Coordinates of C-alpha atoms in Angstrom, one line a residue:
X12 CA 0.0 0.0 0.0
X13 CA 1.5 3.3 -1.1
X14 CA 0.5 6.6 0.6
X15 CA 2.5 8.8 -1.7
X16 CA 0.8 10.9 -4.4
X17 CA 1.4 9.5 -7.9
X18 CA 4.4 11.1 -9.6
X19 CA 2.3 12.5 -12.5
X20 CA 0.1 14.2 -9.9
X21 CA 3.1 15.7 -8.2
X22 CA 4.3 17.0 -11.6
X23 CA 0.9 18.5 -12.3
X24 CA 0.9 20.3 -8.9
X25 CA 4.4 21.7 -9.7
X26 CA 3.1 23.0 -13.1
X27 CA 0.1 24.5 -11.3
X28 CA 2.4 26.3 -8.8
X29 CA 4.5 27.7 -11.6
X30 CA 1.4 29.0 -13.4
X31 CA 0.0 30.6 -10.2
X32 CA 3.3 32.2 -9.3
X33 CA 4.1 33.6 -12.7
X34 CA 0.6 34.5 -13.9
X35 CA -2.1 34.7 -11.2
X36 CA -0.2 36.2 -8.3
X37 CA 1.2 39.0 -10.4
X38 CA -2.3 39.9 -11.4
X39 CA -3.4 39.9 -7.8
X40 CA -0.5 42.3 -6.9
X41 CA -1.2 44.5 -10.0
X42 CA -2.4 48.1 -9.4
X43 CA -4.5 48.0 -6.2
X44 CA -6.0 44.5 -6.7
X45 CA -4.7 43.4 -3.3
X46 CA -7.5 45.5 -1.7
X47 CA -9.7 42.4 -2.4
X48 CA -7.4 40.2 -0.3
X49 CA -5.9 42.3 2.5
X50 CA -7.6 44.0 5.5
X51 CA -9.8 45.9 3.1
X52 CA -11.2 42.8 1.4
X53 CA -14.8 42.8 2.7
X54 CA -15.7 46.5 1.8
X55 CA -13.8 46.2 -1.5
X56 CA -15.8 43.2 -2.5
X57 CA -19.2 44.4 -1.3
X58 CA -21.8 46.9 -2.7
X59 CA -23.1 48.0 0.7
X60 CA -25.5 50.4 -1.0
X61 CA -26.8 47.8 -3.4
X62 CA -28.1 44.9 -1.4
X63 CA -24.7 43.7 -0.3
X64 CA -24.0 42.3 -3.8
X65 CA -20.4 41.7 -5.1
X66 CA -18.7 44.8 -6.6
X67 CA -18.2 44.9 -10.4
X68 CA -14.4 45.2 -10.2
X69 CA -14.2 42.2 -7.9
X70 CA -16.1 40.0 -10.3
X71 CA -14.2 41.3 -13.3
X72 CA -10.9 40.3 -11.6
X73 CA -12.2 36.8 -10.9
X74 CA -13.3 36.4 -14.5
X75 CA -9.8 37.5 -15.6
X76 CA -8.2 34.9 -13.5
X77 CA -10.5 32.1 -14.7
X78 CA -9.8 33.1 -18.3
X79 CA -6.1 32.9 -17.8
X80 CA -6.4 29.5 -16.1
X81 CA -8.6 28.3 -19.0
X82 CA -6.1 29.5 -21.6
X83 CA -3.3 27.7 -19.6
X84 CA -5.3 24.4 -19.6
X85 CA -6.0 24.2 -15.9
X86 CA -9.5 25.5 -15.4
X87 CA -11.4 22.7 -17.2
X88 CA -9.4 19.9 -15.6
X89 CA -12.3 17.8 -14.3
X90 CA -14.6 17.8 -17.3
X91 CA -14.6 15.4 -20.4
X92 CA -12.0 15.8 -23.1
X93 CA -14.8 16.6 -25.6
X94 CA -15.3 19.9 -23.8
X95 CA -11.6 20.7 -23.2
X96 CA -11.0 18.9 -19.9
X97 CA -8.4 16.3 -19.0
X98 CA -11.0 13.6 -18.1
X99 CA -8.4 11.9 -15.8
X100 CA -9.4 8.4 -14.7
X101 CA -8.4 9.4 -11.1
X102 CA -10.2 12.7 -11.2
X103 CA -11.5 12.6 -7.6
X104 CA -8.1 11.8 -6.1
X105 CA -6.5 14.5 -8.2
X106 CA -9.1 17.1 -7.5
X107 CA -8.9 16.4 -3.7
X108 CA -5.1 16.6 -3.8
X109 CA -5.2 19.8 -5.9
X110 CA -7.8 21.5 -3.6
X111 CA -5.9 20.5 -0.5
X112 CA -2.7 21.8 -2.0
X113 CA -4.1 25.2 -3.0
X114 CA -5.9 25.7 0.4
X115 CA -2.9 24.7 2.5
X116 CA -0.2 26.5 0.4
X117 CA 1.9 28.8 2.6
X118 CA 1.9 31.7 0.1
X119 CA -1.6 31.6 -1.6
X120 CA -3.4 29.2 0.8
X121 CA -6.2 29.7 3.2
X122 CA -8.8 30.2 0.5
X123 CA -8.0 33.9 0.4
X124 CA -6.2 34.5 -2.9
X125 CA -6.8 35.1 -6.6
X126 CA -5.7 31.5 -7.2
X127 CA -8.3 30.0 -4.9
X128 CA -10.7 32.3 -3.2
X129 CA -13.2 30.0 -1.6
X130 CA -15.7 32.6 -0.4
X131 CA -17.4 32.3 -3.8
X132 CA -16.0 29.0 -4.9
X133 CA -13.5 30.7 -7.3
X134 CA -10.5 28.6 -8.3
X135 CA -8.1 28.2 -11.2
X136 CA -9.2 24.6 -11.1
X137 CA -12.9 24.7 -11.8
X138 CA -15.6 22.5 -10.1
X139 CA -18.5 22.6 -12.5
X140 CA -21.4 20.9 -10.7
X141 CA -23.9 22.6 -13.1
X142 CA -22.0 21.1 -16.0
X143 CA -22.3 17.6 -14.6
X144 CA -26.1 18.0 -14.3
X145 CA -26.4 19.1 -17.9
X146 CA -23.9 16.5 -19.1
X147 CA -25.5 13.5 -17.5
X148 CA -29.2 14.6 -17.6
X149 CA -29.7 17.0 -20.4
X150 CA -31.2 15.8 -23.7
X151 CA -29.1 16.3 -26.8
X152 CA -30.6 19.7 -27.6
X153 CA -30.0 21.0 -24.1
X154 CA -26.4 19.7 -24.1
X155 CA -25.7 21.1 -27.6
X156 CA -27.0 24.6 -26.6
X157 CA -26.3 25.0 -23.0
X158 CA -22.9 23.3 -22.3
X159 CA -20.9 25.4 -24.8
X160 CA -22.8 28.5 -23.5
X161 CA -21.9 27.5 -19.9
X162 CA -18.2 27.1 -20.7
X163 CA -18.2 30.5 -22.5
X164 CA -19.8 32.1 -19.5
X165 CA -23.0 32.9 -21.3
X166 CA -25.2 30.4 -19.4
X167 CA -25.1 30.7 -15.6
X168 CA -27.6 28.6 -13.5
X169 CA -28.4 28.5 -9.8
X170 CA -29.5 25.3 -8.0
X171 CA -33.0 25.6 -6.5
X172 CA -33.7 23.0 -3.9
X173 CA -33.8 24.9 -0.6
X174 CA -36.9 26.9 0.2
X175 CA -38.0 29.5 2.8
X176 CA -39.7 26.8 4.9
X177 CA -37.7 23.8 3.9
X178 CA -34.0 23.0 3.9
X179 CA -32.5 19.5 4.4
X180 CA -36.0 18.0 4.1
X181 CA -35.7 18.0 0.3
X182 CA -38.7 15.7 -0.2
X183 CA -40.9 18.3 1.5
X184 CA -41.3 21.5 -0.6
X185 CA -43.9 24.1 -1.2
X186 CA -43.0 24.7 -4.9
X187 CA -45.5 23.1 -7.3
X188 CA -45.5 22.7 -11.0
X189 CA -48.7 21.9 -12.8
X190 CA -49.3 20.9 -16.4
X191 CA -50.9 23.8 -18.3
X192 CA -51.7 25.1 -21.8
X193 CA -49.3 27.9 -22.7
X194 CA -50.3 31.0 -24.7
X195 CA -49.0 29.4 -27.9
X196 CA -51.3 26.4 -27.3
X197 CA -48.4 24.0 -26.4
X198 CA -48.4 22.0 -23.2
X199 CA -46.1 23.3 -20.5
X200 CA -45.9 23.9 -16.8
X201 CA -46.9 26.6 -14.4
X202 CA -44.5 26.9 -11.4
X203 CA -45.6 28.5 -8.2
X204 CA -43.5 28.6 -5.0
X205 CA -40.2 29.9 -3.7
X206 CA -36.5 29.1 -3.3
X207 CA -34.0 30.5 -0.9
X208 CA -30.1 30.7 -0.7
X209 CA -29.9 30.7 -4.5
X210 CA -26.2 31.3 -4.8
X211 CA -25.2 33.4 -7.9
X212 CA -28.7 34.6 -8.6
X213 CA -27.5 38.2 -9.2
X214 CA -25.6 37.1 -12.4
X215 CA -27.6 34.0 -13.3
X216 CA -29.2 33.7 -16.7
X217 CA -31.3 30.7 -15.6
X218 CA -32.5 29.0 -12.4
X219 CA -32.7 25.3 -11.9
X220 CA -35.9 24.9 -10.0
X221 CA -37.0 21.7 -8.3
X222 CA -40.8 21.5 -8.0
X223 CA -43.3 18.8 -7.0
X224 CA -45.2 17.6 -10.1
X225 CA -46.9 14.6 -8.4
X226 CA -47.0 12.5 -5.3
X227 CA -47.2 13.6 -1.6
X228 CA -44.8 15.4 0.6
X229 CA -42.1 13.2 1.9
X230 CA -41.9 11.0 -1.2
X231 CA -38.7 11.2 -3.3
X232 CA -40.8 10.5 -6.4
X233 CA -42.9 13.2 -8.0
X234 CA -40.2 16.0 -8.0
X235 CA -39.1 17.4 -11.3
X236 CA -36.2 19.8 -12.3
X237 CA -36.9 22.8 -14.6
X238 CA -34.5 25.1 -16.3
X239 CA -36.2 28.5 -15.9
X240 CA -34.8 31.6 -17.8
X241 CA -34.3 34.5 -15.4
X242 CA -36.5 36.9 -17.4
X243 CA -39.6 34.6 -17.4
X244 CA -42.7 36.5 -16.2
X245 CA -43.5 35.7 -12.6
X246 CA -39.9 35.2 -11.5
X247 CA -39.3 37.7 -8.6
X248 CA -36.0 38.1 -6.7
X249 CA -37.4 39.1 -3.3
X250 CA -34.2 39.8 -1.5
X251 CA -30.5 39.0 -1.1
X252 CA -29.6 37.7 2.3
X253 CA -26.8 39.4 4.3
X254 CA -24.5 36.7 5.7
X255 CA -21.7 36.2 8.2
X256 CA -19.2 36.7 5.3
X257 CA -20.0 39.4 2.8
X258 CA -20.6 40.1 -0.1
X259 CA -23.8 38.1 -0.6
X260 CA -25.0 36.5 -3.7
X261 CA -27.6 34.3 -2.0
X262 CA -31.1 35.2 -3.2
X263 CA -34.7 34.4 -2.1
X264 CA -36.7 34.0 -5.2
X265 CA -40.5 33.8 -5.6
X266 CA -42.3 32.0 -8.5
X267 CA -45.8 33.2 -9.3
X268 CA -47.4 31.2 -12.1
X269 CA -44.1 31.0 -14.0
X270 CA -45.0 29.3 -17.3
X271 CA -42.3 27.3 -19.0
X272 CA -42.5 24.9 -22.0
X273 CA -42.1 21.1 -21.6
X274 CA -38.6 21.5 -23.0
X275 CA -37.6 23.2 -19.8
X276 CA -37.6 19.9 -17.9
X277 CA -34.1 18.6 -17.1
X278 CA -33.8 14.9 -16.6
X279 CA -36.7 12.5 -15.9
X280 CA -40.2 13.8 -15.0
X281 CA -41.1 13.0 -11.4
X282 CA -37.5 11.8 -10.6
X283 CA -35.6 15.0 -10.5
X284 CA -34.0 14.4 -7.1
X285 CA -31.7 11.9 -8.8
X286 CA -30.1 14.9 -10.6
X287 CA -28.8 16.2 -7.2
X288 CA -27.0 12.9 -6.6
X289 CA -24.9 13.4 -9.7
X290 CA -22.6 15.9 -8.1
X291 CA -23.3 15.7 -4.4
X292 CA -20.6 13.3 -3.5
X293 CA -18.0 15.0 -5.7
X294 CA -18.8 18.3 -4.3
X295 CA -18.6 17.1 -0.7
X296 CA -15.3 15.3 -1.0
X297 CA -13.7 18.3 -2.8
X298 CA -15.1 20.6 -0.1
X299 CA -13.6 18.4 2.5
X300 CA -10.2 18.6 0.9
X301 CA -10.4 22.4 0.8
X302 CA -11.5 22.6 4.4
X303 CA -8.7 20.2 5.5
X304 CA -6.2 22.3 3.5
X305 CA -7.4 25.5 5.1
X306 CA -7.1 23.9 8.5
X307 CA -3.5 22.9 7.7
X308 CA -2.8 26.5 6.6
X309 CA -4.0 27.9 9.9
X310 CA -2.0 25.3 11.8
X311 CA 1.2 26.0 9.9
X312 CA 0.9 29.7 10.3
X313 CA 0.2 29.4 14.0
X314 CA 3.3 27.2 14.5
X315 CA 5.5 29.6 12.6
X316 CA 4.2 32.6 14.6
X317 CA 4.5 30.8 17.9
X318 CA 8.1 30.0 17.2
X319 CA 9.0 33.6 16.3
X320 CA 6.9 35.5 18.8
X321 CA 8.8 36.3 22.0
X322 CA 6.8 36.7 25.2
X323 CA 8.3 37.0 28.7
X324 CA 11.8 36.5 27.2
X325 CA 11.1 33.2 25.4
X326 CA 9.3 32.0 22.3
X327 CA 5.5 31.7 22.6
X328 CA 5.9 28.1 21.4
X329 CA 7.6 27.1 24.6
X330 CA 4.3 27.2 26.3
X331 CA 2.4 23.9 26.5
X332 CA -0.9 25.8 26.4
X333 CA 0.1 26.8 22.8
X334 CA 1.7 23.5 21.9
X335 CA -1.0 21.0 22.8
X336 CA -4.0 22.5 20.9
X337 CA -1.8 22.6 17.8
X338 CA -0.7 19.1 18.4
X339 CA -4.3 18.0 18.5
X340 CA -5.2 19.9 15.4
X341 CA -2.2 18.7 13.5
X342 CA -3.0 15.1 14.3
X343 CA -6.6 15.5 13.2
X344 CA -5.7 17.2 10.0
X345 CA -3.2 14.5 9.0
X346 CA -5.6 11.7 9.7
X347 CA -8.3 13.5 7.9
X348 CA -6.1 14.2 4.8
X349 CA -5.4 10.5 4.5
X350 CA -9.0 9.5 4.8
X351 CA -10.1 12.1 2.2
X352 CA -7.5 10.8 -0.3
X353 CA -8.3 7.2 0.3
X354 CA -12.1 7.9 -0.1
X355 CA -11.5 9.9 -3.3
X356 CA -9.4 7.0 -4.6
X357 CA -12.2 4.5 -3.9
X358 CA -14.7 6.9 -5.6
X359 CA -12.5 6.8 -8.7
X360 CA -12.4 3.0 -8.6
X361 CA -16.2 2.8 -8.4
X362 CA -16.6 5.3 -11.3
X363 CA -14.3 3.2 -13.5
X364 CA -16.2 0.0 -12.6
X365 CA -19.7 1.4 -13.1
X366 CA -19.1 3.7 -16.0
X367 CA -21.8 3.2 -18.6
X368 CA -23.9 1.1 -16.2
X369 CA -27.5 2.4 -16.8
X370 CA -28.9 0.1 -14.1
X371 CA -26.5 1.3 -11.5
X372 CA -24.9 4.7 -12.5
X373 CA -21.6 5.5 -10.7
X374 CA -23.1 8.2 -8.4
X375 CA -25.7 5.7 -7.1
X376 CA -23.0 3.0 -6.5
X377 CA -20.9 5.6 -4.7
X378 CA -23.8 6.6 -2.5
X379 CA -24.4 2.9 -1.6
X380 CA -20.8 2.0 -0.9
X381 CA -19.1 5.2 0.1
X382 CA -21.8 7.7 1.2
X383 CA -21.0 7.3 4.9
X384 CA -17.2 7.8 4.3
X385 CA -17.8 10.9 2.2
X386 CA -20.0 12.3 5.0
X387 CA -17.3 11.5 7.6
X388 CA -14.8 13.5 5.5
X389 CA -17.1 16.4 4.9
X390 CA -18.6 17.1 8.3
X391 CA -15.3 16.6 10.1
X392 CA -13.2 18.7 7.7
X393 CA -15.6 21.7 7.9
X394 CA -15.6 21.6 11.6
X395 CA -11.8 21.2 11.7
X396 CA -11.4 24.3 9.5
X397 CA -13.3 26.5 11.9
X398 CA -11.5 25.0 14.9
X399 CA -8.1 25.6 13.4
X400 CA -9.0 29.2 12.4
X401 CA -10.3 29.9 15.9
X402 CA -7.1 28.6 17.4
X403 CA -5.0 30.6 15.0
X404 CA -6.8 33.8 16.1
X405 CA -6.0 32.8 19.7
X406 CA -2.4 32.1 19.0
X407 CA -1.9 35.3 17.1
X408 CA -3.7 37.3 19.8
X409 CA -4.8 40.8 18.8
X410 CA -3.0 40.4 15.5
X411 CA -5.2 37.3 14.8
X412 CA -8.4 39.1 15.7
X413 CA -7.6 41.9 13.3
X414 CA -8.4 41.7 9.6
X415 CA -4.7 42.1 8.8
X416 CA -4.5 38.3 9.2
X417 CA -6.8 36.0 7.2
X418 CA -8.0 33.9 10.1
X419 CA -11.2 35.8 10.9
X420 CA -12.1 35.6 7.2
X421 CA -11.4 31.8 7.1
X422 CA -13.5 31.2 10.2
X423 CA -16.4 33.2 8.8
X424 CA -16.3 31.5 5.5
X425 CA -15.8 27.9 6.5
X426 CA -18.4 28.2 9.2
X427 CA -20.9 28.2 6.3
X428 CA -20.0 24.6 5.3
X429 CA -21.2 23.2 8.5
X430 CA -24.6 24.0 7.2
X431 CA -24.4 23.9 3.4
X432 CA -23.6 20.8 1.3
X433 CA -25.7 18.9 3.8
X434 CA -25.7 20.1 7.3
X435 CA -23.3 18.6 9.9
X436 CA -26.3 16.9 11.6
X437 CA -27.5 15.4 8.3
X438 CA -24.0 14.1 7.5
X439 CA -23.6 12.5 10.9
X440 CA -27.1 11.0 10.6
X441 CA -26.0 9.3 7.4
X442 CA -22.8 7.9 9.1
X443 CA -25.0 6.7 12.0
X444 CA -27.2 4.9 9.6
X445 CA -24.4 2.7 8.4
X446 CA -22.8 2.4 11.8
X447 CA -26.0 1.1 13.4
X448 CA -27.3 -0.9 10.5
X449 CA -30.2 1.3 9.3
X450 CA -28.4 1.5 5.9
X451 CA -26.2 -0.9 4.1
X452 CA -23.5 -0.6 1.5
X453 CA -24.7 -3.9 0.1
X454 CA -21.2 -5.3 0.2
X455 CA -21.6 -7.7 3.1
X456 CA -25.3 -8.7 2.6
X457 CA -25.9 -12.5 2.2
X458 CA -27.6 -12.0 -1.2
X459 CA -25.5 -11.6 -4.4
X460 CA -24.4 -8.0 -4.6
X461 CA -22.0 -8.4 -7.5
X462 CA -24.1 -5.9 -9.5
X463 CA -24.4 -3.3 -6.7

C-alpha cells in the first residue's frame, strides 16, 4: 500500500504552482488588486449600498483569473476531453489533492487569494457541478446549446432546492409545477412557490428549480427539475440575504405562475432528485479537501508565529498551552487528509467499474458503498477548519483578531460549510445509519451484490 501521491500528480501540482506564481499572483498584486485580499477585502468586495452584492471590479478580476487559467489548460481539468477537460481516470483523487494543496499553500493558501478564493467557490481549477447535471441529464438539444454557453460564461444557472420553509428535508417542498396550456397552445408547466439561498442569482441567466409535479410530501418521487430563464414573467427576486461573510449573492426567489415549456424539464419527469446525486458526492469530498487544507494552513501559520513571537523573554511556542491545541489539530488534519485521499481514490475505482452502467450509475454506486465515508470526511473537515481558524486567532492574539491576518475571514467563510452541502447533523445521521445498521453498503449482505 502506497500513501505517496502519484508522480504525475506531483508533476501537475508543480506546473500549477508555476502558473499561479508567474501569472495569477502578479495579477493579484497588480495596481490595487490586493484590496480584495488584504484587510480591506470585505468592503472592497461588497456593494453596501446595493443589497450587499459583489462589486463589479471584484467579479471582473475573478473572471480575468479564470480566463487565464482556462487558456493555460487548468480551469477545465475535471470535465470530459470533448469539452476541453483532462478527463483523468483518477479525477476525484487528483481534485482532492489539488484542492488540498491550494488551500494549504503557505503563500496563496487559506482560500483567500486570486488563485483559490473559496468565499465564492472561485478557483483556477474549476468545479462545474452545473456542468455535470447538464452533461448527465440533459437531452441532446440541451447539451448542444447549454454546455458550450456554460463554458463560454453565457449560461449561468443557480441550484434551486432549498426553500423559505424547507432545507435539508428535500422531499418536502412548497413549490409546485402543474401541467398547463401555454399562450401558444403548447403543453407546458406553471410553477408557483419559492426558493432560498440561490447562490449566484445576481448574475444568473437561468434558475434550476425543483418542484413537485406529483405525489405527496415526503416522497422522493414526484419531484421534477426545470431550467427557468431569469426573465420569465412571474420570477421575482425578493431579496439578497446578508450573511456572516460578505458580499452576498444568496437570493430568495418567488415564482408566481411562472410558465415554461415542456422542453424546460431537465432529466426525468417526477424523478428530479436523482439529478442532485450526480454531483453531491464529488462536491462534498472536494469541499472536505479544501476545508482540510485551510485547517492545515492555519496550523502551519500558527506554529511559525508561535516560534518567532517572544513573550516574557522566550518563544511563545515554549508554552504547552500553545503546543497542545496545535498538536491535536495537526494530528486530526493529517488523519483526515489521508481519509479524504483514500475515499477519493475509492470513488474513482467505483466510477471506473460502473461507467456506462445504466442500471447502476456510478453516483448511485458511490452513494451505496461510500456515502458514509464521504459524509465523515465532509462534516469533520468543515468543523476542523473552523476550529483551526479559531485557534489561529487565539495564538496570534490581537493580530489574529484583526483583519490584517486571514483567520477571521477563514473562520467566517468555512463556518458556512457546517450548514451547506448537507448540514453537519445530516451528514452525521448518514454515518450513524451505516454504523447502526439502518443503511447498508450492500457489500456484506448475504444476497448476491455483485451488480451493486
